[in-house]
Amino acid sequence: MSTPKILYNAKDSPHLNSGYGIMTRYLTPLLAKRYGAKNVNIMAPVYQKDHILKYRGMNVLPGTGFDFGENIILEHYNATGSNILLQVGDATPLGALPDLAAKNQVLWVQWMPVDFLGTPKNIVNRIQFAYKIIPFTKQGEAMLRQAGFGNVDKAIWLGLNTKLWRPQERKDLPKVMQSLNFREDTFNLLIVGANQERKRLRQQLEGIALFRAAVKQANPRLYIHTTISAGERDIAADLDELGLADITTYPTQYSMVTGGFGEDKMVAIFNCADVCLNVCMEGFGYSMLQAQSVGVPVIYLTAGAGPEIVVNGAGVSPLNAETLRNQMASAIPDVQQIAEALEVMWRKRMDAGKPLRSEKAIQFVQDNFAWESIAGQWFDTIDRIMVDQERYCYQVPPSSDDLELRARTIVEVN
Amino acid sequence: MKAEEAFELLKSEGRERLTAVEIERLGKEECRKAILKVIFYQDLDFVSIAGGAELTDRAHFIAGIRRGHDITLVTPSTPDPDIAFAPADLVIVSNASMFQPAVFQRLQELGRHYVMFLHDYWFRCQYRLFYPMVPRCMQCHYREQWLPALLGARFIIWLSPLHRESWLKMTPELTDKPYALVPSPVSSKEFFDMGLPRKGVIAVNSMLAFKGRKNIIRWIEEHPDQQVTLVGADDNPGDLLPPNAHRVARVPQHELNDVYNRHEAFLHLPNSPMPFDRTCAEAYLAGCHVIGNELVGALSWPFFKEGREAVAEALADAPNQFWKVVEGCL
């Protein structure tokens, strides 16, 4: 097997505290450990511009725009002598890459979320040219296989730093509790999500408002970890309208952009919650995993990744679906069921007289999501691709030495 | 009347078929030799397309018809796919890379005899015309996929000694398979010395990577005193060439003899084994001095060492050789 030379493009820099940034941070060093740092190049068009940085011995290559950097992806691929492009993230924004793959200019492996209902042409037209599609979930794998994709490979879940993501006692986190406006006698709700429309923040807030109105003694508190007024929605306006502003805390934009929320801080925040809400169509849903890693129950949507990733919590059915601008259909959660799930969780919390913590969920995360385990699955996949590349001769091989010699032996006929 | 006589009769009288009386006189067995129901698999309609393999197949097809055979051409675009499996004495599988292995499995199940007429390496390599012959070719999935089809053939026809040698190197299972070597037919009526003033060197389609582009450029650089005309496709048409070389757009087949005749030498230096490379034969018959290498299939034929007359004779007789082999294999 020849050595893989991987161009890893998860869009986000390993220094960025986004989901994709964290994935890059943990997975690429393990890839580098196996294949050599010089054989793993990170492409990070988000937050990496006009120069090349180093991360754990690997190059972090820049982009020219706030996107997947497709305009220079081929240049990076060729300049680094890569033979695999490991592209991570949504496939829908991709424009140039499918063309490059169709022309065999890159060997494109797409690790992607399947966070849509059905398989719109928009998706088919793009990912049909990937050499391999590795969905984030088994549910996504099954869906793409059902849609007729022959290039779908075994799903690989996302990983977590399981040494860091462990349960902590709330009593040891008084400052964090205070910063979130959480108390021991309040019902502490947590929502984490940058993509406010896809995360269905509006419906989740409506569910909380219904719950609050129905169960007056619950005394809920909400912490939303998102950019409150500069994102896709004006969340502050939603909170006002729904009467939730008085119980809601959120981070300042300044603290978000100045690194105020490193992973260790987020671990503490999750540990302070009674329930994590993530009631939306997910391709994976990092916050569901993070909540479970510390034993916090999750309220999730029964469509998408939720039922596969969550072992402790309550499922909410979709009420309807909406076709988005890119022709992808997204499920809309049933707001009434969100309120009911909250009430169930609140009653359990009251009955227990202490925060609900699931050992089963903690063990599930420890057993299945350590980055070493995820990387091991990637090694299998990459090694298999390399063997296949040779067997199927994905790239035109050079002539044998014997042929080179014979090519130099001139034969003349007069 | 024996089959050979019947063929001669048809040829001399310019007829395509034997009469019923002649068939009766010939007898059943001889008739079977003389008139075969043949299905001819080809990717392309060689009547209207003039690639190297298609020119060869066209000549053989016409010769077969002239010998009285009933030949049906089947391409992937043949409207009724069942025609490919219609009753026949023989199926000739020529340049048929678009026919899947299942087709050959079915031929075997139906008990059909088929002859593999190999023009390149498509059973062995997805790059078809470029065959690297590296050790990993032994593990190639193409080999696994197609070997049963090759082993099931009644007979294999290669285009040159080098062609067979290259196949056997990575497919030794075919060593004991009945075979014949039949060169590409090139007519000395089409390619001949016109007595024109000659100057410089010509290369045709050599600027494709698999045809040895880098070898050609190296040769041009090493021979700055030679003016080289590069005809046909180029993988990198934007690249600057050495000052003693220039490109010429594609030359139509019917003008090639004239173009060869204006050059002293023909240059061809592939870097993977060429099954035949008819341009070498064309240029040679057109009076060019040929500069090739050990990977030109045509130059592996002994008759290329015996002068132009011997080459002309062997290549003119190629269609007859082809059909004698085909008729004899039943």
XYZ file of C-alpha atoms in Angstrom:
744
model
C 0.000 0.000 0.000
C 1.373 3.416 -0.880
C 1.302 6.134 1.762
C -1.791 8.292 1.824
C -1.174 12.001 1.510
C -4.229 13.605 2.954
C -5.579 17.073 2.352
C -8.031 17.492 5.232
C -10.579 20.224 4.648
C -13.077 20.732 7.435
C -13.211 24.420 6.588
C -12.485 25.481 10.174
C -9.033 25.964 11.645
C -8.013 23.588 14.458
C -7.727 26.652 16.668
C -11.399 27.483 16.217
C -13.872 26.359 18.890
C -16.527 25.310 16.395
C -17.608 21.701 15.972
C -15.574 21.363 12.784
C -12.638 23.185 14.370
C -12.646 20.741 17.295
C -12.867 17.758 14.958
C -9.841 19.046 13.087
C -8.026 19.670 16.360
C -8.348 16.072 17.526
C -8.476 13.929 14.416
C -5.641 15.385 12.373
C -2.895 14.749 14.977
C -3.955 11.105 15.087
C -3.853 10.909 11.296
C -0.439 12.564 11.406
C 0.764 10.102 14.014
C -0.094 7.203 11.744
C 0.798 8.591 8.331
C 3.368 11.255 9.221
C 2.771 14.963 9.754
C 4.154 15.796 6.320
C 1.451 13.583 4.797
C -1.430 15.394 6.444
C -2.174 18.945 5.380
C -5.038 20.847 6.920
C -6.979 23.259 4.778
C -8.706 25.877 6.878
C -10.200 28.622 4.750
C -12.106 29.855 7.786
C -9.792 31.922 9.997
C -6.658 31.102 8.039
C -5.678 33.646 5.429
C -2.639 34.711 3.438
C -0.028 32.505 5.103
C 0.619 28.930 6.177
C 0.557 28.098 9.875
C 1.730 24.986 11.636
C -0.393 22.809 13.909
C 1.286 19.849 15.605
C 3.798 19.643 12.754
C 1.135 19.840 10.038
C 0.620 22.684 7.613
C -2.563 24.700 8.063
C -3.249 26.021 4.598
C -5.221 29.189 3.973
C -8.245 29.901 1.839
C -9.316 33.004 0.026
C -12.920 33.216 1.132
C -15.181 32.404 4.067
C -16.193 29.048 2.654
C -14.734 25.678 1.716
C -11.993 27.408 -0.273
C -12.896 25.482 -3.376
C -11.308 28.029 -5.674
C -7.840 26.948 -4.562
C -8.532 23.430 -3.384
C -6.951 21.896 -6.491
C -3.843 24.047 -6.089
C -3.487 22.923 -2.480
C -4.102 19.315 -3.477
C -1.438 19.397 -6.160
C 1.053 21.547 -4.249
C 0.984 19.152 -1.300
C 1.114 16.087 -3.555
C -2.077 14.817 -1.937
C -3.788 11.658 -3.082
C -6.883 11.909 -0.851
C -9.039 14.928 -0.163
C -10.888 14.351 3.082
C -13.644 16.927 2.866
C -15.655 17.340 6.047
C -19.040 18.981 6.402
C -22.127 19.865 4.421
C -22.095 18.938 0.755
C -24.728 21.408 -0.380
C -22.476 24.478 -0.583
C -19.933 22.647 -2.739
C -19.662 23.972 -6.263
C -16.266 23.346 -7.855
C -15.286 20.172 -6.053
C -17.752 17.797 -7.747
C -16.397 18.939 -11.117
C -12.825 18.311 -10.037
C -13.770 14.876 -8.777
C -15.711 14.064 -11.936
C -12.560 14.826 -13.915
C -10.503 12.616 -11.576
C -8.426 15.606 -10.551
C -8.955 14.869 -6.875
C -9.861 11.720 -5.000
C -12.685 13.114 -2.971
C -13.830 11.477 0.263
C -16.737 13.284 1.851
C -17.416 12.900 5.590
C -20.799 14.456 5.895
C -23.957 14.986 7.887
C -27.230 13.797 6.389
C -29.493 16.398 7.922
C -32.228 16.458 5.346
C -35.318 14.457 4.509
C -35.312 12.627 1.187
C -32.477 13.151 -1.269
C -32.933 16.286 -3.336
C -31.238 16.645 -6.709
C -29.175 19.378 -5.193
C -27.436 16.739 -3.109
C -27.384 13.979 -5.704
C -25.773 16.231 -8.286
C -22.924 16.969 -5.928
C -22.047 13.888 -3.972
C -22.464 11.396 -6.796
C -18.922 12.304 -7.844
C -17.345 11.615 -4.456
C -15.128 8.544 -4.431
C -16.531 7.682 -1.027
C -19.244 9.213 1.099
C -18.783 8.573 4.789
C -21.925 9.714 6.600
C -21.724 10.927 10.186
C -24.404 8.428 11.230
C -25.720 4.985 10.381
C -29.100 6.567 9.779
C -27.485 8.816 7.137
C -25.712 5.828 5.628
C -28.966 3.888 5.341
C -30.750 6.861 3.821
C -28.107 7.431 1.141
C -27.933 3.739 0.322
C -31.705 3.696 -0.011
C -31.452 6.664 -2.353
C -29.253 4.520 -4.606
C -25.776 5.858 -3.916
C -23.196 3.181 -4.635
C -20.314 5.190 -3.232
C -21.539 5.217 0.367
C -19.206 3.655 2.866
C -19.672 2.664 6.490
C -20.661 5.602 8.670
C -18.120 7.046 11.071
C -19.378 8.971 14.078
C -17.688 12.128 15.262
C -15.410 11.853 18.244
C -15.058 13.611 21.544
C -12.198 14.218 23.925
C -13.499 11.681 26.409
C -10.778 12.503 28.903
C -12.000 16.066 29.079
C -15.731 15.498 28.673
C -16.492 13.918 32.030
C -19.114 14.612 34.716
C -18.288 17.314 37.243
C -20.031 18.203 40.499
C -22.071 21.392 40.283
C -20.959 22.403 43.717
C -17.476 22.705 42.284
C -18.712 25.097 39.592
C -20.332 27.987 41.470
C -18.988 30.712 39.188
C -20.177 28.944 36.071
C -23.611 28.364 37.626
C -23.786 32.024 38.484
C -22.643 33.155 35.021
C -25.454 31.107 33.475
C -27.997 32.414 35.981
C -28.594 28.804 37.029
C -29.362 27.795 40.619
C -29.771 24.459 42.352
C -33.491 25.115 42.782
C -34.125 26.167 39.172
C -34.757 23.876 36.207
C -31.702 24.591 34.085
C -32.095 24.334 30.334
C -29.275 24.454 27.810
C -29.345 25.058 24.058
C -26.133 25.166 22.037
C -26.295 26.007 18.370
C -24.723 28.347 15.897
C -27.094 27.583 13.026
C -30.194 29.140 14.463
C -32.654 28.306 11.682
C -31.502 24.737 11.176
C -31.408 24.253 14.939
C -35.034 25.343 15.031
C -34.362 27.773 17.878
C -37.715 29.441 17.371
C -39.672 26.198 17.865
C -37.523 25.200 20.824
C -38.159 28.559 22.458
C -41.882 28.201 21.784
C -41.792 24.796 23.485
C -40.064 26.274 26.525
C -42.593 29.111 26.667
C -45.470 26.607 26.549
C -43.859 24.540 29.291
C -43.320 27.600 31.432
C -46.938 28.644 31.004
C -48.250 25.137 31.737
C -46.052 24.260 34.714
C -45.932 27.460 36.704
C -43.967 26.002 39.602
C -41.125 24.765 37.365
C -39.016 27.903 37.564
C -36.944 27.239 34.413
C -33.748 29.024 33.482
C -32.334 28.980 29.974
C -28.835 29.439 28.684
C -28.530 29.735 24.895
C -25.005 29.405 23.600
C -25.291 31.278 20.330
C -24.675 34.697 18.857
C -27.869 36.299 19.971
C -28.389 39.261 17.681
C -25.903 38.930 14.866
C -26.867 35.460 13.693
C -29.513 34.137 11.343
C -32.406 35.196 13.630
C -32.976 38.026 16.054
C -33.145 35.730 19.057
C -33.544 38.633 21.445
C -36.755 39.564 19.644
C -37.991 35.959 19.877
C -37.273 35.911 23.604
C -39.136 39.160 24.130
C -42.135 38.031 22.166
C -42.321 34.653 23.911
C -41.844 36.136 27.354
C -38.608 34.296 28.003
C -36.194 37.204 28.213
C -36.322 37.286 32.016
C -35.109 33.689 32.394
C -32.623 33.591 29.547
C -28.902 34.151 29.590
C -26.635 34.211 26.603
C -22.996 35.017 25.951
C -21.859 38.361 24.690
C -20.623 38.401 21.144
C -17.346 39.823 22.419
C -16.759 36.875 24.743
C -17.595 34.482 21.908
C -15.079 35.984 19.487
C -12.286 36.438 22.027
C -12.023 32.780 23.011
C -14.110 32.964 26.147
C -15.556 29.520 25.505
C -12.831 26.973 25.235
C -13.707 23.301 25.508
C -13.035 23.132 29.252
C -15.481 25.979 29.805
C -18.096 24.225 27.706
C -17.656 21.022 29.705
C -18.439 23.025 32.836
C -21.479 24.648 31.220
C -22.945 21.295 30.183
C -22.353 19.989 33.706
C -24.488 22.790 35.089
C -27.547 21.900 32.981
C -30.518 19.730 33.928
C -31.598 19.196 30.331
C -30.049 19.893 26.954
C -32.447 20.720 24.131
C -31.471 19.910 20.566
C -34.822 19.412 18.893
C -33.905 19.700 15.245
C -32.914 17.659 12.209
C -29.314 16.703 12.843
C -26.635 15.061 10.753
C -24.907 14.352 14.048
C -25.534 16.975 16.732
C -22.443 17.547 18.828
C -24.354 19.092 21.715
C -26.316 15.842 22.175
C -23.071 13.940 22.539
C -21.519 16.524 24.806
C -24.570 16.525 27.090
C -24.511 12.752 27.327
C -20.810 12.687 28.067
C -21.620 14.361 31.380
C -24.857 12.402 31.841
C -27.295 15.233 31.066
C -30.532 14.069 29.371
C -31.290 15.325 25.881
C -34.552 16.333 24.249
C -34.064 15.507 20.592
C -35.972 15.149 17.322
C -36.929 11.618 16.339
C -35.992 12.340 12.694
C -32.285 12.470 11.881
C -29.381 11.499 14.090
C -31.088 11.892 17.473
C -32.352 8.342 18.060
C -28.943 6.942 17.090
C -26.827 9.252 19.217
C -29.036 9.676 22.281
C -29.437 6.879 24.812
C -30.904 9.006 27.604
C -33.544 11.622 26.946
C -36.880 12.208 25.255
C -37.695 12.193 21.556
C -39.936 14.761 19.901
C -41.672 13.942 16.617
C -41.579 16.225 13.622
C -44.861 18.004 13.067
C -44.141 19.113 9.555
C -41.376 19.675 7.051
C -40.129 22.728 5.280
C -38.380 22.861 1.937
C -35.451 25.208 2.217
C -34.004 27.466 -0.454
C -31.542 24.773 -1.489
C -34.391 22.277 -2.040
C -33.508 20.333 1.083
C -36.427 19.396 3.284
C -35.977 19.976 6.988
C -38.211 18.633 9.748
C -40.071 21.035 12.028
C -40.498 19.772 15.592
C -43.833 19.541 17.361
C -43.750 22.428 19.864
C -46.382 20.828 22.099
C -44.258 17.701 22.411
C -41.222 19.797 23.371
C -43.253 21.259 26.226
C -44.450 17.808 27.258
C -40.914 16.391 27.182
C -39.736 19.255 29.358
C -42.490 18.561 31.815
C -41.539 14.862 31.985
C -37.918 15.790 32.601
C -38.853 18.372 35.213
C -40.996 15.878 37.136
C -38.181 13.320 37.084
C -35.808 15.993 38.306
C -38.172 16.915 41.122
C -38.682 13.273 42.045
C -34.962 12.625 42.112
C -34.275 15.722 44.182
C -30.990 16.140 42.378
C -29.762 16.724 38.842
C -30.560 13.878 36.463
C -27.377 12.133 35.425
C -27.289 9.000 33.299
C -24.425 6.563 33.847
C -25.576 4.700 30.764
C -25.125 7.807 28.621
C -21.713 8.536 30.130
C -20.563 4.992 29.429
C -22.036 5.075 25.917
C -19.903 8.092 25.091
C -16.795 6.697 26.753
C -17.150 3.398 24.904
C -17.879 4.707 21.455
C -16.673 8.229 20.871
C -13.056 8.521 21.972
C -11.086 10.097 19.143
C -8.646 7.183 19.180
C -11.536 4.857 18.331
C -12.863 7.193 15.626
C -9.372 7.600 14.172
C -9.028 3.810 14.102
C -12.099 3.633 11.887
C -10.587 6.285 9.664
C -7.333 4.357 9.385
C -9.290 1.319 8.198
C -11.176 3.418 5.675
C -8.125 5.286 4.389
C -6.022 2.134 4.172
C -8.795 0.420 2.264
C -9.043 3.375 -0.110
C -5.295 3.254 -0.728
C -5.400 -0.454 -1.471
C -8.372 0.118 -3.772
C -6.577 2.998 -5.418
C -3.788 0.683 -6.367
C -6.041 -2.180 -7.263
C -8.352 0.004 -9.291
C -5.495 2.215 -10.516
C -7.281 5.431 -9.706
C -4.334 7.395 -11.056
C -2.419 6.509 -14.200
C 0.642 4.663 -12.906
C 4.102 5.212 -14.340
C 5.487 2.546 -16.659
C 7.532 -0.250 -15.161
C 11.320 0.145 -15.083
C 11.593 -2.499 -17.767
C 9.329 -0.523 -20.085
C 11.247 2.682 -19.387
C 14.423 0.877 -20.426
C 12.875 -0.555 -23.554
C 11.437 2.832 -24.437
C 15.005 4.145 -24.557
C 16.221 1.357 -26.823
C 15.973 2.836 -30.276
C 14.985 0.596 -33.186
C 15.521 2.048 -36.654
C 14.192 0.727 -39.941
C 15.447 2.142 -43.233
C -14.655 -27.517 -54.938
C -12.846 -26.775 -51.704
C -13.444 -23.726 -49.579
C -10.204 -22.105 -50.718
C -11.294 -22.446 -54.307
C -14.656 -20.985 -53.457
C -13.021 -17.983 -51.906
C -10.847 -17.485 -54.959
C -13.900 -17.763 -57.173
C -15.774 -15.153 -55.207
C -12.744 -12.900 -55.213
C -12.081 -13.223 -58.924
C -15.710 -12.610 -59.820
C -16.163 -9.796 -57.332
C -19.090 -11.584 -55.777
C -19.982 -11.638 -52.113
C -21.956 -14.862 -51.824
C -21.883 -18.383 -53.187
C -24.837 -19.612 -55.180
C -27.020 -22.444 -53.906
C -25.493 -24.778 -56.519
C -22.002 -23.852 -55.419
C -22.916 -24.463 -51.815
C -24.255 -27.886 -52.744
C -21.089 -28.690 -54.646
C -18.968 -27.516 -51.770
C -20.536 -29.916 -49.305
C -21.692 -29.299 -45.790
C -18.336 -29.208 -44.015
C -16.579 -27.133 -46.622
C -19.615 -24.906 -46.837
C -19.408 -24.364 -43.118
C -15.862 -23.159 -43.576
C -16.789 -21.002 -46.496
C -19.942 -19.405 -45.208
C -20.004 -18.642 -41.581
C -22.680 -16.895 -39.659
C -20.523 -14.429 -37.765
C -21.444 -11.855 -35.155
C -18.836 -9.159 -34.825
C -18.698 -7.235 -31.531
C -17.195 -3.750 -31.711
C -17.626 -0.646 -29.550
C -17.870 1.602 -32.581
C -19.404 1.530 -35.986
C -16.199 1.080 -37.954
C -17.884 1.938 -41.212
C -18.114 5.574 -40.192
C -15.307 5.925 -37.622
C -11.641 5.801 -38.597
C -9.602 5.072 -35.478
C -6.757 2.566 -35.752
C -8.777 -0.414 -34.531
C -11.758 0.607 -36.618
C -9.670 0.821 -39.811
C -8.368 -2.652 -39.104
C -11.820 -4.052 -38.397
C -13.265 -2.373 -41.452
C -10.708 -4.113 -43.673
C -11.360 -7.484 -42.047
C -15.106 -7.028 -42.210
C -15.013 -6.277 -45.925
C -12.695 -9.215 -46.527
C -15.031 -11.480 -44.570
C -18.024 -10.411 -46.588
C -16.065 -10.978 -49.766
C -15.289 -14.474 -48.616
C -19.000 -15.105 -48.429
C -19.527 -14.935 -44.683
C -22.716 -13.620 -43.210
C -21.448 -11.041 -40.726
C -23.533 -8.952 -38.364
C -21.910 -6.001 -36.637
C -23.098 -5.511 -33.061
C -22.232 -2.352 -31.155
C -23.526 -1.241 -27.741
C -25.994 0.958 -29.605
C -27.467 -1.922 -31.592
C -31.177 -1.437 -30.907
C -31.986 -5.092 -30.205
C -29.497 -6.418 -27.643
C -30.601 -9.996 -28.332
C -28.870 -9.826 -31.703
C -25.612 -10.183 -29.805
C -26.728 -13.664 -28.744
C -28.439 -14.747 -31.956
C -27.415 -18.189 -33.237
C -24.052 -17.970 -34.988
C -21.121 -20.144 -35.947
C -18.775 -17.726 -34.336
C -18.601 -14.468 -32.462
C -15.616 -12.241 -33.122
C -14.965 -10.014 -30.150
C -12.954 -7.131 -31.440
C -12.570 -3.737 -29.795
C -15.455 -4.290 -27.393
C -14.612 -2.716 -24.062
C -18.197 -1.549 -23.578
C -19.448 -5.127 -23.517
C -19.495 -6.306 -19.939
C -18.045 -9.585 -18.640
C -21.597 -10.887 -18.224
C -21.907 -10.871 -22.020
C -19.089 -13.392 -22.305
C -20.500 -15.467 -19.519
C -23.744 -15.677 -21.439
C -21.926 -16.594 -24.650
C -20.301 -19.434 -22.759
C -23.619 -20.541 -21.283
C -25.140 -20.562 -24.770
C -22.234 -22.649 -26.016
C -21.190 -20.022 -28.565
C -17.678 -20.094 -29.941
C -15.943 -16.770 -29.748
C -12.609 -15.437 -30.868
C -10.914 -12.617 -29.004
C -9.329 -10.226 -31.452
C -7.274 -7.983 -29.187
C -6.396 -4.492 -30.320
C -4.965 -3.195 -27.080
C -5.138 -4.054 -23.382
C -8.668 -3.224 -22.388
C -9.239 -6.534 -20.679
C -6.147 -5.903 -18.623
C -6.115 -2.209 -17.906
C -8.677 0.510 -17.468
C -6.319 2.863 -19.260
C -6.715 0.548 -22.201
C -4.062 1.994 -24.482
C -1.575 2.551 -21.707
C -0.461 -0.602 -19.983
C 2.207 0.053 -17.348
C 3.139 -3.617 -16.784
C 4.034 -3.054 -13.176
C 3.842 -5.864 -10.579
C 0.591 -4.551 -9.159
C -1.068 -5.244 -12.522
C -1.166 -8.848 -11.268
C -3.605 -7.745 -8.583
C -5.662 -5.542 -10.866
C -9.392 -6.037 -10.563
C -9.641 -5.882 -14.353
C -7.562 -9.026 -14.565
C -9.858 -10.776 -12.108
C -12.940 -9.526 -13.896
C -11.961 -10.384 -17.446
C -9.734 -13.428 -17.230
C -12.673 -15.875 -17.419
C -13.830 -14.184 -20.626
C -10.375 -14.577 -22.157
C -9.972 -18.149 -21.007
C -13.384 -19.004 -22.467
C -12.372 -17.838 -25.932
C -11.706 -20.447 -28.573
C -8.827 -18.531 -29.961
C -6.943 -15.283 -29.396
C -5.604 -13.030 -32.103
C -2.902 -10.508 -31.266
C -1.519 -7.806 -33.524
C 2.191 -8.455 -33.102
C 4.741 -10.605 -31.279
C 5.256 -7.758 -28.795
C 1.510 -7.555 -28.202
C 1.307 -11.216 -27.199
C 4.511 -11.060 -25.179
C 3.163 -8.093 -23.198
C -0.120 -9.845 -22.518
C 1.532 -13.047 -21.370
C 3.845 -11.225 -19.035
C 0.940 -10.267 -16.804
C -1.522 -12.949 -17.936
C 0.536 -16.135 -18.076
C -2.698 -18.149 -17.926
C -3.054 -17.490 -21.655
C 0.257 -19.088 -22.593
C -1.299 -22.334 -23.787
C -4.312 -20.737 -25.395
C -4.512 -21.282 -29.177
C -3.552 -18.033 -30.831
C -2.507 -16.289 -33.982
C -0.595 -13.125 -34.716
C -2.153 -11.015 -37.447
C -0.788 -7.558 -38.218
C -2.967 -4.549 -38.925
C -3.870 -4.340 -42.569
C -2.252 -1.346 -44.268
C -2.485 -0.993 -48.008
C 0.517 -0.084 -50.120
C -1.978 1.367 -52.577
C -2.805 3.947 -49.953
C 0.675 4.463 -48.520
C 3.568 4.558 -50.988
C 6.587 6.604 -51.944
C 5.404 9.502 -54.106
C 8.931 10.665 -54.913
C 8.405 14.079 -53.362
C 11.261 16.120 -51.888
C 11.635 15.179 -48.213
C 12.812 17.150 -45.226
C 12.768 16.655 -41.460
C 11.026 14.262 -39.139
C 7.351 13.618 -38.521
C 5.583 12.158 -35.466
C 1.873 11.334 -35.448
C -0.213 11.389 -32.252
C 3.010 10.986 -30.265
C 2.284 13.932 -28.016
C -0.141 11.931 -25.926
C 1.396 10.894 -22.599
C 0.778 7.206 -23.142
C 2.264 7.409 -26.626
C 5.516 8.635 -25.166
C 5.226 12.422 -25.164
C 8.189 12.870 -22.834
C 10.358 10.552 -24.961
C 9.541 12.567 -28.059
C 10.385 15.855 -26.375
C 13.644 14.398 -25.086
C 14.536 13.177 -28.595
C 13.734 16.568 -30.104
C 15.939 18.290 -27.538
C 18.752 15.840 -28.181
C 18.523 16.431 -31.938
C 18.488 20.218 -32.358
C 19.568 19.866 -35.980
C 16.342 18.014 -36.868
C 13.113 19.829 -37.666
C 10.213 17.840 -36.222
C 6.583 18.088 -37.278
C 4.157 16.926 -34.590
C 0.825 15.871 -36.043
C -2.335 15.266 -34.071
C -3.418 15.284 -30.459
C -1.284 16.720 -27.671
C -2.039 16.226 -23.973
C -0.596 19.650 -23.198
C -1.183 21.797 -26.263
C -0.296 24.965 -24.339
C 3.256 23.854 -23.505
C 6.141 25.557 -25.261
C 7.977 23.193 -27.587
C 11.715 23.119 -28.346
C 12.497 25.566 -31.210
C 13.088 22.747 -33.697
C 9.538 21.377 -33.325
C 6.164 22.629 -34.430
C 2.620 21.370 -34.139
C 0.245 20.659 -37.006
C -3.437 20.133 -36.513
C -4.983 16.774 -37.202
C -4.370 15.497 -40.726
C -7.246 13.591 -42.372
C -6.473 9.950 -43.087
C -6.601 10.457 -46.870
C -3.948 13.190 -46.687
C -1.535 11.307 -44.467
C 0.418 9.654 -47.291
C 1.196 13.053 -48.776
C 2.326 14.370 -45.372
C 4.544 11.341 -44.690
C 6.046 11.769 -48.137
C 7.264 15.245 -47.293
C 9.369 13.949 -44.400
C 12.540 11.916 -44.316
C 11.889 10.125 -41.081
C 9.028 9.023 -38.872
C 9.524 9.187 -35.111
C 7.626 7.099 -32.591
C 8.852 6.411 -29.044
C 6.016 5.085 -26.870
C 6.590 4.285 -23.211
C 4.186 1.404 -22.956
C 3.943 -1.542 -25.333
C 1.998 -0.637 -28.444
C 0.025 -3.527 -29.918
C 0.956 -2.531 -33.460
C 0.862 1.184 -34.234
C -0.240 1.351 -37.792
C 1.249 4.828 -38.297
C 4.721 3.230 -38.254
C 3.706 0.892 -41.052
C 2.014 3.681 -42.995
C 5.049 5.945 -42.752
C 7.410 3.152 -43.661
C 5.384 2.223 -46.742
C 5.282 5.927 -47.578
C 9.080 5.873 -47.753
C 10.010 7.251 -44.349
C 12.955 6.063 -42.361
C 11.397 4.849 -39.088
C 12.884 5.738 -35.711
C 11.069 3.727 -33.067
C 11.863 1.799 -29.941
C 11.375 -1.673 -28.546
C 7.806 -0.858 -27.538
C 6.439 -0.446 -31.056
C 4.476 -3.612 -31.817
C 4.821 -3.271 -35.584
C 8.612 -3.260 -35.330
C 8.558 -6.551 -33.428
C 7.432 -8.320 -36.623
C 10.374 -10.002 -38.421
C 9.126 -8.786 -41.799
C 10.047 -5.232 -40.819
C 13.675 -6.309 -41.127
C 13.106 -7.595 -44.672
C 12.347 -4.352 -46.460
C 9.326 -2.504 -47.782
C 8.150 -5.168 -50.177
C 7.951 -7.752 -47.439
C 6.080 -5.314 -45.196
C 3.675 -4.372 -47.965
C 2.997 -7.993 -48.751
C 2.434 -9.034 -45.140
C 0.133 -6.152 -44.382
C -1.851 -6.460 -47.585
C -2.442 -10.110 -46.787
C -3.532 -9.420 -43.200
C -7.307 -9.736 -43.870
C -6.778 -13.096 -45.554
C -4.613 -14.257 -42.688
C -7.283 -13.103 -40.284
C -10.049 -15.080 -41.950
C -7.941 -18.159 -42.466
C -7.306 -18.167 -38.745
C -10.970 -17.594 -37.941
C -12.226 -20.240 -40.361
C -9.605 -22.682 -39.188
C -10.443 -22.398 -35.540
C -13.857 -24.053 -35.920
